[in-house]
mmCIF file of C-alpha atoms and ligand atoms in Angstrom:
data_model
loop_
_atom_site.group_PDB
_atom_site.id
_atom_site.type_symbol
_atom_site.label_atom_id
_atom_site.label_comp_id
_atom_site.label_asym_id
_atom_site.label_seq_id
_atom_site.Cartn_x
_atom_site.Cartn_y
_atom_site.Cartn_z
ATOM 1 C CA MET F 30 38.179 80.126 122.051
ATOM 2 C CA SER F 31 41.884 79.918 121.179
ATOM 3 C CA ALA F 32 44.318 82.187 122.981
ATOM 4 C CA SER F 33 45.678 84.891 120.685
ATOM 5 C CA THR F 34 49.410 84.827 119.813
ATOM 6 C CA ALA F 35 50.090 87.601 122.293
ATOM 7 C CA GLU F 36 48.757 85.514 125.182
ATOM 8 C CA LYS F 37 50.489 82.289 124.217
ATOM 9 C CA ILE F 38 53.602 81.273 126.067
ATOM 10 C CA ASN F 39 56.650 80.904 123.838
ATOM 11 C CA LEU F 40 58.276 77.599 124.830
ATOM 12 C CA LEU F 41 61.510 78.534 123.057
ATOM 13 C CA GLY F 42 62.401 80.759 126.008
ATOM 14 C CA LEU F 43 61.914 78.242 128.838
ATOM 15 C CA ASN F 44 64.709 76.267 130.448
ATOM 16 C CA ARG F 45 64.165 72.655 131.509
ATOM 17 C CA VAL F 46 62.743 73.395 134.959
ATOM 18 C CA GLN F 47 60.502 76.168 133.680
ATOM 19 C CA LEU F 48 59.170 73.872 130.955
ATOM 20 C CA GLU F 49 58.552 71.094 133.486
ATOM 21 C CA ASP F 50 56.662 73.612 135.652
ATOM 22 C CA PHE F 51 54.677 74.681 132.619
ATOM 23 C CA PHE F 52 53.555 71.112 131.912
ATOM 24 C CA GLU F 53 52.614 70.624 135.524
ATOM 25 C CA SER F 54 50.618 73.855 135.419
ATOM 26 C CA ILE F 55 48.504 72.540 132.548
ATOM 27 C CA GLY F 56 47.909 69.244 134.344
ATOM 28 C CA GLU F 57 50.479 67.153 132.428
ATOM 29 C CA LYS F 58 53.428 65.043 133.502
ATOM 30 C CA ARG F 59 56.743 66.869 133.945
ATOM 31 C CA PHE F 60 58.625 64.500 131.624
ATOM 32 C CA ARG F 61 56.661 65.885 128.684
ATOM 33 C CA ALA F 62 59.047 68.832 128.938
ATOM 34 C CA HIS F 63 61.921 66.593 127.905
ATOM 35 C CA GLN F 64 60.154 65.344 124.803
ATOM 36 C CA VAL F 65 59.146 68.830 123.775
ATOM 37 C CA MET F 66 62.607 70.315 124.406
ATOM 38 C CA LYS F 67 64.124 67.756 122.077
ATOM 39 C CA TRP F 68 61.569 68.540 119.377
ATOM 40 C CA ILE F 69 62.251 72.245 119.678
ATOM 41 C CA HIS F 70 66.014 72.445 120.020
ATOM 42 C CA PHE F 71 67.222 69.235 118.382
ATOM 43 C CA PHE F 72 64.738 68.759 115.555
ATOM 44 C CA GLY F 73 64.014 72.480 115.130
ATOM 45 C CA VAL F 74 60.258 71.871 115.091
ATOM 46 C CA ASP F 75 57.909 74.824 115.579
ATOM 47 C CA ASN F 76 54.612 73.050 115.142
ATOM 48 C CA PHE F 77 53.052 70.868 117.851
ATOM 49 C CA GLU F 78 51.371 68.732 115.175
ATOM 50 C CA ASP F 79 54.822 67.415 114.167
ATOM 51 C CA MET F 80 55.569 66.137 117.690
ATOM 52 C CA SER F 81 54.657 62.542 116.909
ATOM 53 C CA ASN F 82 55.274 61.100 120.380
ATOM 54 C CA LEU F 83 52.625 63.366 121.937
ATOM 55 C CA GLY F 84 48.979 62.332 121.812
ATOM 56 C CA LYS F 85 46.515 64.259 119.678
ATOM 57 C CA ALA F 86 44.721 65.733 122.702
ATOM 58 C CA LEU F 87 47.965 67.082 124.174
ATOM 59 C CA ARG F 88 49.047 68.527 120.840
ATOM 60 C CA THR F 89 45.743 70.361 120.548
ATOM 61 C CA LYS F 90 45.960 71.597 124.126
ATOM 62 C CA LEU F 91 49.495 72.878 123.573
ATOM 63 C CA ALA F 92 48.571 74.652 120.362
ATOM 64 C CA ASP F 93 45.856 76.433 122.297
ATOM 65 C CA VAL F 94 48.053 77.872 125.049
ATOM 66 C CA ALA F 95 51.606 77.794 123.752
ATOM 67 C CA GLU F 96 53.742 78.458 120.712
ATOM 68 C CA ILE F 97 57.299 77.990 119.484
ATOM 69 C CA ARG F 98 58.253 81.233 117.865
ATOM 70 C CA GLY F 99 61.784 82.020 116.753
ATOM 71 C CA PRO F 100 62.847 85.352 115.298
ATOM 72 C CA ASP F 101 62.278 85.922 111.569
ATOM 73 C CA VAL F 102 65.366 85.674 109.426
ATOM 74 C CA GLU F 103 65.657 88.926 107.538
ATOM 75 C CA LEU F 104 68.877 87.989 105.784
ATOM 76 C CA GLU F 105 71.266 85.035 105.712
ATOM 77 C CA SER F 106 74.682 85.713 104.188
ATOM 78 C CA PHE F 107 77.522 83.352 103.388
ATOM 79 C CA SER F 108 81.142 84.423 103.450
ATOM 80 C CA GLN F 109 83.748 82.901 101.149
ATOM 81 C CA ASP F 110 85.527 81.537 104.218
ATOM 82 C CA GLY F 111 82.467 79.549 105.387
ATOM 83 C CA THR F 112 81.301 82.123 107.930
ATOM 84 C CA ARG F 113 77.543 82.677 107.965
ATOM 85 C CA LYS F 114 75.634 85.617 109.257
ATOM 86 C CA TRP F 115 71.963 85.982 110.036
ATOM 87 C CA VAL F 116 70.183 89.264 110.504
ATOM 88 C CA VAL F 117 67.165 88.319 112.576
ATOM 89 C CA ARG F 118 64.144 90.511 112.997
ATOM 90 C CA LEU F 119 62.547 90.738 116.413
ATOM 91 C CA ASP F 120 58.914 91.404 117.225
ATOM 92 C CA ASN F 121 59.000 95.192 117.258
ATOM 93 C CA GLY F 122 61.008 95.475 114.054
ATOM 94 C CA ASN F 123 64.460 95.705 115.676
ATOM 95 C CA CYS F 124 67.162 93.481 114.214
ATOM 96 C CA VAL F 125 70.233 91.794 115.667
ATOM 97 C CA GLU F 126 73.011 89.780 114.099
ATOM 98 C CA THR F 127 74.281 86.280 114.740
ATOM 99 C CA VAL F 128 77.458 84.847 113.232
ATOM 100 C CA PHE F 129 78.633 81.259 112.690
ATOM 101 C CA ILE F 130 82.366 80.675 112.292
ATOM 102 C CA PRO F 131 83.504 77.183 111.212
ATOM 103 C CA ASP F 132 87.026 76.097 112.086
ATOM 104 C CA GLY F 133 87.859 72.448 111.423
ATOM 105 C CA ASP F 134 85.747 70.290 113.747
ATOM 106 C CA ARG F 135 84.621 73.342 115.625
ATOM 107 C CA GLY F 136 81.694 75.591 114.788
ATOM 108 C CA THR F 137 81.356 78.726 116.891
ATOM 109 C CA LEU F 138 78.152 80.714 117.088
ATOM 110 C CA CYS F 139 78.441 84.331 118.170
ATOM 111 C CA VAL F 140 75.169 85.379 119.798
ATOM 112 C CA SER F 141 73.755 88.845 120.583
ATOM 113 C CA SER F 142 72.186 89.736 123.918
ATOM 114 C CA GLN F 143 70.900 93.276 123.374
ATOM 115 C CA VAL F 144 69.823 95.511 120.513
ATOM 116 C CA GLY F 145 72.677 98.016 120.518
ATOM 117 C CA CYS F 146 74.710 98.688 123.656
ATOM 118 C CA ALA F 147 74.749 101.482 126.215
ATOM 119 C CA LEU F 148 78.438 101.249 127.084
ATOM 120 C CA ASP F 149 79.796 103.154 124.114
ATOM 121 C CA CYS F 150 83.294 101.689 123.844
ATOM 122 C CA SER F 151 85.129 104.037 121.526
ATOM 123 C CA PHE F 152 86.162 101.399 118.940
ATOM 124 C CA CYS F 153 82.872 99.447 118.730
ATOM 125 C CA SER F 154 80.233 100.056 116.100
ATOM 126 C CA THR F 155 77.515 98.398 118.203
ATOM 127 C CA GLY F 156 78.305 100.944 120.923
ATOM 128 C CA LYS F 157 77.929 103.788 118.417
ATOM 129 C CA GLN F 158 74.402 102.609 117.747
ATOM 130 C CA GLY F 159 73.311 103.323 121.332
ATOM 131 C CA PHE F 160 71.096 101.051 123.423
ATOM 132 C CA GLN F 161 67.655 100.072 122.176
ATOM 133 C CA ARG F 162 66.539 97.174 124.356
ATOM 134 C CA ASP F 163 67.335 93.838 125.989
ATOM 135 C CA LEU F 164 66.602 90.628 124.129
ATOM 136 C CA THR F 165 64.169 88.159 125.681
ATOM 137 C CA VAL F 166 65.300 84.608 126.434
ATOM 138 C CA ALA F 167 63.395 83.371 123.374
ATOM 139 C CA GLU F 168 65.191 85.944 121.229
ATOM 140 C CA ILE F 169 68.629 84.937 122.536
ATOM 141 C CA VAL F 170 67.974 81.201 122.247
ATOM 142 C CA GLY F 171 66.128 81.874 118.984
ATOM 143 C CA GLN F 172 69.472 82.779 117.403
ATOM 144 C CA CYS F 173 70.818 79.286 118.193
ATOM 145 C CA TRP F 174 67.569 77.803 116.918
ATOM 146 C CA VAL F 175 67.776 79.700 113.618
ATOM 147 C CA ALA F 176 71.424 78.720 113.096
ATOM 148 C CA HIS F 177 70.793 75.102 114.050
ATOM 149 C CA LYS F 178 67.832 74.862 111.673
ATOM 150 C CA SER F 179 69.755 76.342 108.784
ATOM 151 C CA PHE F 180 72.126 73.347 108.881
ATOM 152 C CA GLY F 181 69.231 70.866 108.823
ATOM 153 C CA VAL F 182 68.473 68.133 111.367
ATOM 154 C CA PRO F 183 71.642 66.640 112.936
ATOM 155 C CA ASP F 184 72.698 63.148 111.849
ATOM 156 C CA ASN F 185 71.860 60.011 113.853
ATOM 157 C CA LYS F 186 74.933 60.408 116.016
ATOM 158 C CA GLY F 187 73.580 63.775 117.034
ATOM 159 C CA HIS F 188 76.492 65.646 115.496
ATOM 160 C CA ARG F 189 75.727 69.340 115.542
ATOM 161 C CA HIS F 190 77.365 72.082 113.519
ATOM 162 C CA VAL F 191 77.333 74.476 116.454
ATOM 163 C CA THR F 192 79.845 73.117 118.979
ATOM 164 C CA ASN F 193 80.764 76.376 120.716
ATOM 165 C CA ILE F 194 78.773 79.452 121.619
ATOM 166 C CA VAL F 195 80.188 82.849 122.527
ATOM 167 C CA MET F 196 78.092 85.658 123.966
ATOM 168 C CA MET F 197 80.124 88.144 121.929
ATOM 169 C CA GLY F 198 77.603 89.538 119.502
ATOM 170 C CA MET F 199 75.788 92.802 120.032
ATOM 171 C CA GLY F 200 75.294 94.090 123.554
ATOM 172 C CA GLU F 201 76.685 93.608 127.047
ATOM 173 C CA PRO F 202 75.387 90.235 128.292
ATOM 174 C CA LEU F 203 75.817 91.041 131.985
ATOM 175 C CA LEU F 204 73.456 94.000 131.619
ATOM 176 C CA ASN F 205 70.722 91.608 130.472
ATOM 177 C CA PHE F 206 71.561 89.279 133.299
ATOM 178 C CA GLU F 207 68.528 87.074 134.006
ATOM 179 C CA ASN F 208 67.671 86.484 130.367
ATOM 180 C CA VAL F 209 71.258 85.641 129.482
ATOM 181 C CA ILE F 210 71.557 83.178 132.384
ATOM 182 C CA THR F 211 68.361 81.340 131.378
ATOM 183 C CA ALA F 212 69.431 81.318 127.734
ATOM 184 C CA MET F 213 72.846 79.884 128.656
ATOM 185 C CA GLU F 214 71.138 77.177 130.731
ATOM 186 C CA ILE F 215 69.268 76.108 127.593
ATOM 187 C CA MET F 216 72.474 76.277 125.552
ATOM 188 C CA LYS F 217 74.239 73.958 128.021
ATOM 189 C CA ASP F 218 71.357 71.526 128.462
ATOM 190 C CA ASP F 219 71.656 68.188 126.621
ATOM 191 C CA LEU F 220 68.049 68.627 125.585
ATOM 192 C CA GLY F 221 68.863 72.155 124.440
ATOM 193 C CA TYR F 222 72.034 72.782 122.442
ATOM 194 C CA GLY F 223 74.329 70.499 124.445
ATOM 195 C CA VAL F 224 77.263 72.916 124.573
ATOM 196 C CA ALA F 225 79.861 71.948 127.173
ATOM 197 C CA LYS F 226 80.658 74.551 129.844
ATOM 198 C CA LYS F 227 84.166 75.050 128.488
ATOM 199 C CA ARG F 228 82.705 75.746 125.069
ATOM 200 C CA LEU F 229 80.212 78.335 126.195
ATOM 201 C CA THR F 230 81.839 81.713 126.732
ATOM 202 C CA LEU F 231 80.424 84.914 128.130
ATOM 203 C CA SER F 232 82.337 88.036 127.184
ATOM 204 C CA THR F 233 81.979 91.125 129.344
ATOM 205 C CA SER F 234 83.401 94.604 129.301
ATOM 206 C CA GLY F 235 83.738 94.251 133.077
ATOM 207 C CA ILE F 236 80.480 94.789 134.969
ATOM 208 C CA VAL F 237 82.076 93.756 138.225
ATOM 209 C CA PRO F 238 79.101 93.123 140.589
ATOM 210 C CA GLN F 239 77.345 90.978 137.979
ATOM 211 C CA MET F 240 80.554 89.030 137.376
ATOM 212 C CA TYR F 241 80.439 87.766 140.973
ATOM 213 C CA GLU F 242 76.737 86.999 140.618
ATOM 214 C CA LEU F 243 77.436 85.108 137.415
ATOM 215 C CA TYR F 244 79.855 82.754 139.168
ATOM 216 C CA ASP F 245 77.179 81.958 141.751
ATOM 217 C CA ARG F 246 74.599 81.147 139.132
ATOM 218 C CA ILE F 247 76.284 79.276 136.281
ATOM 219 C CA ASP F 248 79.576 77.725 135.270
ATOM 220 C CA VAL F 249 80.709 78.985 131.875
ATOM 221 C CA ALA F 250 83.972 80.203 130.356
ATOM 222 C CA LEU F 251 84.771 83.859 130.965
ATOM 223 C CA ALA F 252 86.241 86.384 128.541
ATOM 224 C CA VAL F 253 86.959 89.958 129.565
ATOM 225 C CA SER F 254 87.253 92.852 127.148
ATOM 226 C CA LEU F 255 90.360 94.420 128.632
ATOM 227 C CA HIS F 256 91.756 96.479 125.724
ATOM 228 C CA ALA F 257 94.016 98.682 127.861
ATOM 229 C CA PRO F 258 96.660 98.035 130.531
ATOM 230 C CA ASN F 259 96.008 101.140 132.664
ATOM 231 C CA ASP F 260 92.977 103.042 133.955
ATOM 232 C CA GLU F 261 93.715 106.233 132.077
ATOM 233 C CA LEU F 262 93.590 104.553 128.688
ATOM 234 C CA ARG F 263 90.824 102.144 129.614
ATOM 235 C CA ASP F 264 88.635 105.015 130.837
ATOM 236 C CA GLU F 265 88.854 106.355 127.301
ATOM 237 C CA LEU F 266 88.387 103.105 125.353
ATOM 238 C CA VAL F 267 85.938 101.292 127.647
ATOM 239 C CA PRO F 268 84.098 104.062 129.551
ATOM 240 C CA VAL F 269 82.508 101.632 132.028
ATOM 241 C CA ASN F 270 86.023 101.419 133.490
ATOM 242 C CA ARG F 271 85.300 104.714 135.280
ATOM 243 C CA LYS F 272 82.702 102.863 137.300
ATOM 244 C CA TYR F 273 84.590 99.569 137.695
ATOM 245 C CA PRO F 274 88.319 100.314 137.478
ATOM 246 C CA LEU F 275 91.043 97.789 136.717
ATOM 247 C CA LYS F 276 91.821 96.993 140.354
ATOM 248 C CA ASP F 277 88.244 95.750 140.879
ATOM 249 C CA LEU F 278 88.083 94.042 137.508
ATOM 250 C CA ILE F 279 91.312 92.134 138.114
ATOM 251 C CA ALA F 280 90.067 91.039 141.559
ATOM 252 C CA ALA F 281 86.848 89.762 139.946
ATOM 253 C CA CYS F 282 88.874 87.774 137.408
ATOM 254 C CA GLN F 283 91.013 86.262 140.156
ATOM 255 C CA GLU F 284 87.883 85.291 142.045
ATOM 256 C CA TYR F 285 86.557 83.454 138.962
ATOM 257 C CA VAL F 286 89.631 81.242 138.799
ATOM 258 C CA ARG F 287 89.705 80.740 142.582
ATOM 259 C CA LYS F 288 86.040 79.840 142.795
ATOM 260 C CA PHE F 289 86.005 77.116 140.148
ATOM 261 C CA ASN F 290 89.400 75.892 141.264
ATOM 262 C CA ASP F 291 90.482 73.936 138.193
ATOM 263 C CA SER F 292 92.911 74.628 135.386
ATOM 264 C CA ARG F 293 90.778 77.280 133.748
ATOM 265 C CA ARG F 294 91.941 80.754 132.804
ATOM 266 C CA VAL F 295 90.235 83.981 131.947
ATOM 267 C CA THR F 296 90.510 84.982 128.309
ATOM 268 C CA MET F 297 91.631 88.600 128.081
ATOM 269 C CA GLU F 298 90.469 90.209 124.871
ATOM 270 C CA TYR F 299 92.643 93.050 123.655
ATOM 271 C CA VAL F 300 91.682 94.904 120.499
ATOM 272 C CA LEU F 301 94.812 96.312 118.855
ATOM 273 C CA LEU F 302 94.454 99.959 117.837
ATOM 274 C CA GLU F 303 97.440 101.366 115.995
ATOM 275 C CA GLY F 304 99.368 103.926 118.012
ATOM 276 C CA VAL F 305 96.797 103.846 120.815
ATOM 277 C CA ASN F 306 97.311 100.652 122.833
ATOM 278 C CA ASP F 307 99.760 98.594 120.751
ATOM 279 C CA LYS F 308 103.091 100.087 121.810
ATOM 280 C CA PHE F 309 105.946 98.289 123.506
ATOM 281 C CA GLU F 310 105.210 100.035 126.814
ATOM 282 C CA HIS F 311 101.589 98.807 126.683
ATOM 283 C CA ALA F 312 102.776 95.232 126.364
ATOM 284 C CA GLU F 313 105.036 95.743 129.393
ATOM 285 C CA GLU F 314 102.211 97.240 131.448
ATOM 286 C CA LEU F 315 99.897 94.410 130.429
ATOM 287 C CA ILE F 316 102.417 91.812 131.596
ATOM 288 C CA GLU F 317 102.630 93.544 134.955
ATOM 289 C CA LEU F 318 98.848 93.904 135.256
ATOM 290 C CA LEU F 319 98.156 90.236 134.534
ATOM 291 C CA LYS F 320 101.056 88.709 136.424
ATOM 292 C CA ASP F 321 98.803 87.294 139.135
ATOM 293 C CA VAL F 322 95.794 86.437 136.975
ATOM 294 C CA PRO F 323 95.668 82.975 135.395
ATOM 295 C CA SER F 324 94.831 84.183 131.919
ATOM 296 C CA LYS F 325 95.374 83.791 128.222
ATOM 297 C CA ILE F 326 95.381 86.742 125.890
ATOM 298 C CA ASN F 327 93.455 87.032 122.678
ATOM 299 C CA LEU F 328 94.632 89.919 120.515
ATOM 300 C CA ILE F 329 91.981 91.220 118.134
ATOM 301 C CA PRO F 330 93.274 93.351 115.271
ATOM 302 C CA PHE F 331 90.824 96.258 115.063
ATOM 303 C CA ASN F 332 88.035 95.781 112.522
ATOM 304 C CA PRO F 333 87.419 99.136 110.902
ATOM 305 C CA PHE F 334 84.040 100.761 110.320
ATOM 306 C CA PRO F 335 83.223 104.168 108.819
ATOM 307 C CA ASN F 336 84.396 107.215 110.840
ATOM 308 C CA SER F 337 85.830 105.096 113.652
ATOM 309 C CA GLY F 338 88.993 107.205 113.818
ATOM 310 C CA TYR F 339 91.123 104.092 114.526
ATOM 311 C CA ARG F 340 93.422 101.954 112.411
ATOM 312 C CA ARG F 341 94.421 98.318 112.572
ATOM 313 C CA PRO F 342 98.157 97.842 113.159
ATOM 314 C CA ASN F 343 100.052 95.961 110.466
ATOM 315 C CA GLY F 344 101.030 92.302 110.830
ATOM 316 C CA LEU F 345 104.591 93.055 111.980
ATOM 317 C CA ARG F 346 103.437 95.285 114.814
ATOM 318 C CA THR F 347 100.802 92.784 115.846
ATOM 319 C CA ARG F 348 103.343 89.963 115.803
ATOM 320 C CA ALA F 349 105.840 91.976 117.896
ATOM 321 C CA PHE F 350 103.154 92.647 120.536
ATOM 322 C CA GLN F 351 102.180 88.982 120.585
ATOM 323 C CA GLU F 352 105.789 87.803 120.877
ATOM 324 C CA ARG F 353 106.517 90.062 123.826
ATOM 325 C CA LEU F 354 103.535 88.615 125.729
ATOM 326 C CA GLN F 355 104.540 85.089 124.784
ATOM 327 C CA GLN F 356 108.091 85.681 126.023
ATOM 328 C CA ALA F 357 106.594 86.694 129.340
ATOM 329 C CA GLY F 358 104.832 83.313 129.493
ATOM 330 C CA PHE F 359 101.300 84.212 128.385
ATOM 331 C CA VAL F 360 99.476 82.010 125.924
ATOM 332 C CA THR F 361 98.688 84.682 123.354
ATOM 333 C CA THR F 362 96.660 84.200 120.204
ATOM 334 C CA VAL F 363 95.744 86.620 117.451
ATOM 335 C CA ARG F 364 92.126 86.355 116.383
ATOM 336 C CA THR F 365 91.937 85.887 112.646
ATOM 337 C CA THR F 366 89.420 88.108 111.000
ATOM 338 C CA ARG F 367 86.602 86.019 109.611
ATOM 339 C CA GLY F 368 83.615 86.943 107.534
ATOM 340 C CA ASP F 369 84.605 90.528 106.897
ATOM 341 C CA ASP F 370 83.278 90.264 103.323
ATOM 342 C CA ILE F 371 79.794 89.994 104.857
ATOM 343 C CA ASP F 372 80.453 92.496 107.711
ATOM 344 C CA ALA F 373 80.433 89.688 110.257
ATOM 345 C CA ALA F 374 83.741 90.404 111.996
ATOM 346 C CA CYS F 375 83.923 91.529 115.645
ATOM 347 C CA GLY F 376 82.711 95.049 116.075
ATOM 348 C CA GLN F 377 81.148 95.190 112.613
ATOM 349 C CA LEU F 378 77.754 93.998 113.756
ATOM 350 C CA VAL F 379 75.635 96.999 113.109
ATOM 351 C CA GLY F 380 75.501 98.267 109.526
ATOM 352 C CA GLN F 381 72.461 96.548 108.172
ATOM 353 C CA VAL F 382 70.835 96.558 111.545
ATOM 354 C CA GLN F 383 71.104 100.251 111.992
ATOM 355 C CA ASP F 384 69.178 101.046 108.823
ATOM 356 C CA ARG F 385 66.432 98.671 109.787
ATOM 357 C CA THR F 386 66.390 99.756 113.397
ATOM 358 C CA ARG F 387 66.004 103.331 112.272
ATOM 359 C CA ARG F 388 63.269 102.352 109.834
ATOM 360 C CA ALA F 389 61.512 100.472 112.641
ATOM 361 C CA ALA F 390 61.753 103.512 114.934
ATOM 362 C CA GLN F 391 60.326 105.722 112.208
ATOM 363 C CA TRP F 392 57.542 103.259 111.553
ATOM 364 C CA GLN F 393 56.695 103.078 115.246
ATOM 365 C CA GLN F 394 56.586 106.843 115.451
ATOM 366 C CA LYS F 395 54.254 107.006 112.488
ATOM 367 C CA VAL F 396 51.908 104.569 114.179
ATOM 368 C CA GLN F 397 52.112 106.561 117.381
ATOM 369 C CA GLN F 398 51.519 109.789 115.507
ATOM 370 C CA LYS F 399 48.421 108.348 113.910
ATOM 371 C CA GLN F 400 47.150 107.251 117.286
ATOM 372 C CA ASN F 401 48.058 110.324 119.286
ATOM 373 C CA LYS F 402 48.293 112.964 116.596
ATOM 374 C CA ILE F 403 51.659 114.047 118.005
ATOM 375 C CA PRO F 404 54.281 115.718 115.811
ATOM 376 C CA LEU F 405 57.131 113.503 114.476
ATOM 377 C CA HIS F 406 60.518 113.822 116.169
ATOM 378 C CA ASP F 407 63.836 113.053 114.571
ATOM 379 C CA ALA F 408 64.139 109.275 114.983
ATOM 380 C CA SER F 409 67.935 109.424 114.900
ATOM 381 C CA ALA F 410 68.351 112.203 117.461
ATOM 382 C CA ASN F 411 69.585 109.979 120.255
ATOM 383 C CA ARG F 412 71.978 107.997 118.143
HETATM 384 N N1 SAH I 23 79.851 93.563 125.242
HETATM 385 C C1 SAH I 23 80.665 92.439 125.387
HETATM 386 C C2 SAH I 23 80.494 91.398 124.303
HETATM 387 C C3 SAH I 23 80.331 91.881 122.894
HETATM 388 S S1 SAH I 23 81.700 92.624 122.094
HETATM 389 C C4 SAH I 23 82.107 92.846 125.503
HETATM 390 O O1 SAH I 23 82.425 93.989 125.249
HETATM 391 O O2 SAH I 23 82.906 91.992 125.885
HETATM 392 C C5 SAH I 23 82.704 91.246 121.596
HETATM 393 C C6 SAH I 23 84.188 91.588 121.421
HETATM 394 O O3 SAH I 23 84.451 92.325 120.212
HETATM 395 C C7 SAH I 23 84.696 92.440 122.548
HETATM 396 O O4 SAH I 23 85.941 92.010 123.024
HETATM 397 C C8 SAH I 23 84.815 93.776 121.886
HETATM 398 O O5 SAH I 23 85.658 94.606 122.574
HETATM 399 C C9 SAH I 23 85.299 93.410 120.502
HETATM 400 N N2 SAH I 23 85.163 94.488 119.525
HETATM 401 C C10 SAH I 23 84.241 95.470 119.517
HETATM 402 N N3 SAH I 23 84.446 96.300 118.475
HETATM 403 C C11 SAH I 23 85.515 95.828 117.801
HETATM 404 C C12 SAH I 23 86.191 96.231 116.613
HETATM 405 N N4 SAH I 23 85.794 97.278 115.899
HETATM 406 N N5 SAH I 23 87.236 95.498 116.199
HETATM 407 C C13 SAH I 23 87.620 94.396 116.892
HETATM 408 N N6 SAH I 23 87.005 93.962 118.008
HETATM 409 C C14 SAH I 23 85.964 94.663 118.467
HETATM 410 FE FE1 SF4 I 24 79.082 97.254 124.250
HETATM 411 FE FE2 SF4 I 24 80.925 95.312 124.130
HETATM 412 FE FE3 SF4 I 24 80.673 97.128 122.127
HETATM 413 FE FE4 SF4 I 24 81.646 97.889 124.493
HETATM 414 S S1 SF4 I 24 82.587 96.403 123.070
HETATM 415 S S2 SF4 I 24 80.103 98.999 123.286
HETATM 416 S S3 SF4 I 24 80.459 96.643 125.895
HETATM 417 S S4 SF4 I 24 79.168 95.617 122.747
#
């Protein structure tokens, strides 16, 4: 009898070693993993029958015990500036968003790691949604798979549209640590998405203990959501700062540069909120704070969402802030807003998800009510 879908192992979520182990466990040679990885991640195949370099018997055996199951695409939108956004639906009805941003030869995919986020940064719409759950490895990698497939099979030279990946979508990647590490291993692998370590960036709000653990486990680029130059303001904007204050965060950033001991720098992300953290004195404090951290600064003009209570500073103010940091010797860029016509800009990843997430929660409660005959609660109470 065939195994039901629930019992089948989803090969999309296995890194190279895990896939080799899987083949060994079913009595096959380990190198089969390499063939299958290429079919999955390079050719975007989800059917063992299409894997023409595997014998019929192996294909049948695989279909019996395994599957390749990416998330369903609920919506794919195209911005006028070439940005694409996918709303992908996960098994239990939750949705997350993935964004592709083309820029010349470069194509950056912004990937989500959690449904919602528990950290509640005051300017972030994902944070306002609250935390629902961690994504599995297959769900994280599945976002790359969906994006890759939507561009069609790469040409003979293996040119891929996705050249860079940033873990900057919904959620705090370091709070879904193991799954994010395995997913990034697949992203880096030549048989996976072949993204070079410098082109794979993890962005964190500063979960200090996991930052050190990250360095021990994998070599990727590091971005830190700084957003404030002192503890008082950062406590307000990024509440996790109360647990891991700036002194500890800065030490963790210094350790990153020391450990890998090359020319790399930490990217400091700084969302500009008018009148809140964009004044001349903030720039001065920031210069002092970062004087001993090899870093570059990425200013992100605030992307508004309903009832946020914040405003984006105008271009002149933004430019003045940037110039002050540049005068002090910091490479400082201003992130251009991309894809805002399809709500794909930083911090906007929530709108369509929230409606569906709420619908999914209501649906689940209805099912539960049927089963248990319990009264319905307000599905949005904890949001
Ligand atoms: N949780 C991680 C990664 C996801 S957020 C982190 O916080 O680093 C990705 C980036 O978008 C972060 O730098 C975040 O601070 C920024 N961001 C969040 N909301 C924003 C908004 N409304 N406007 C501009 N940037 C925002
Ligand atoms: Fe979470 Fe990052 Fe948003 Fe903060 S900015 S709430 S850590 S997703």
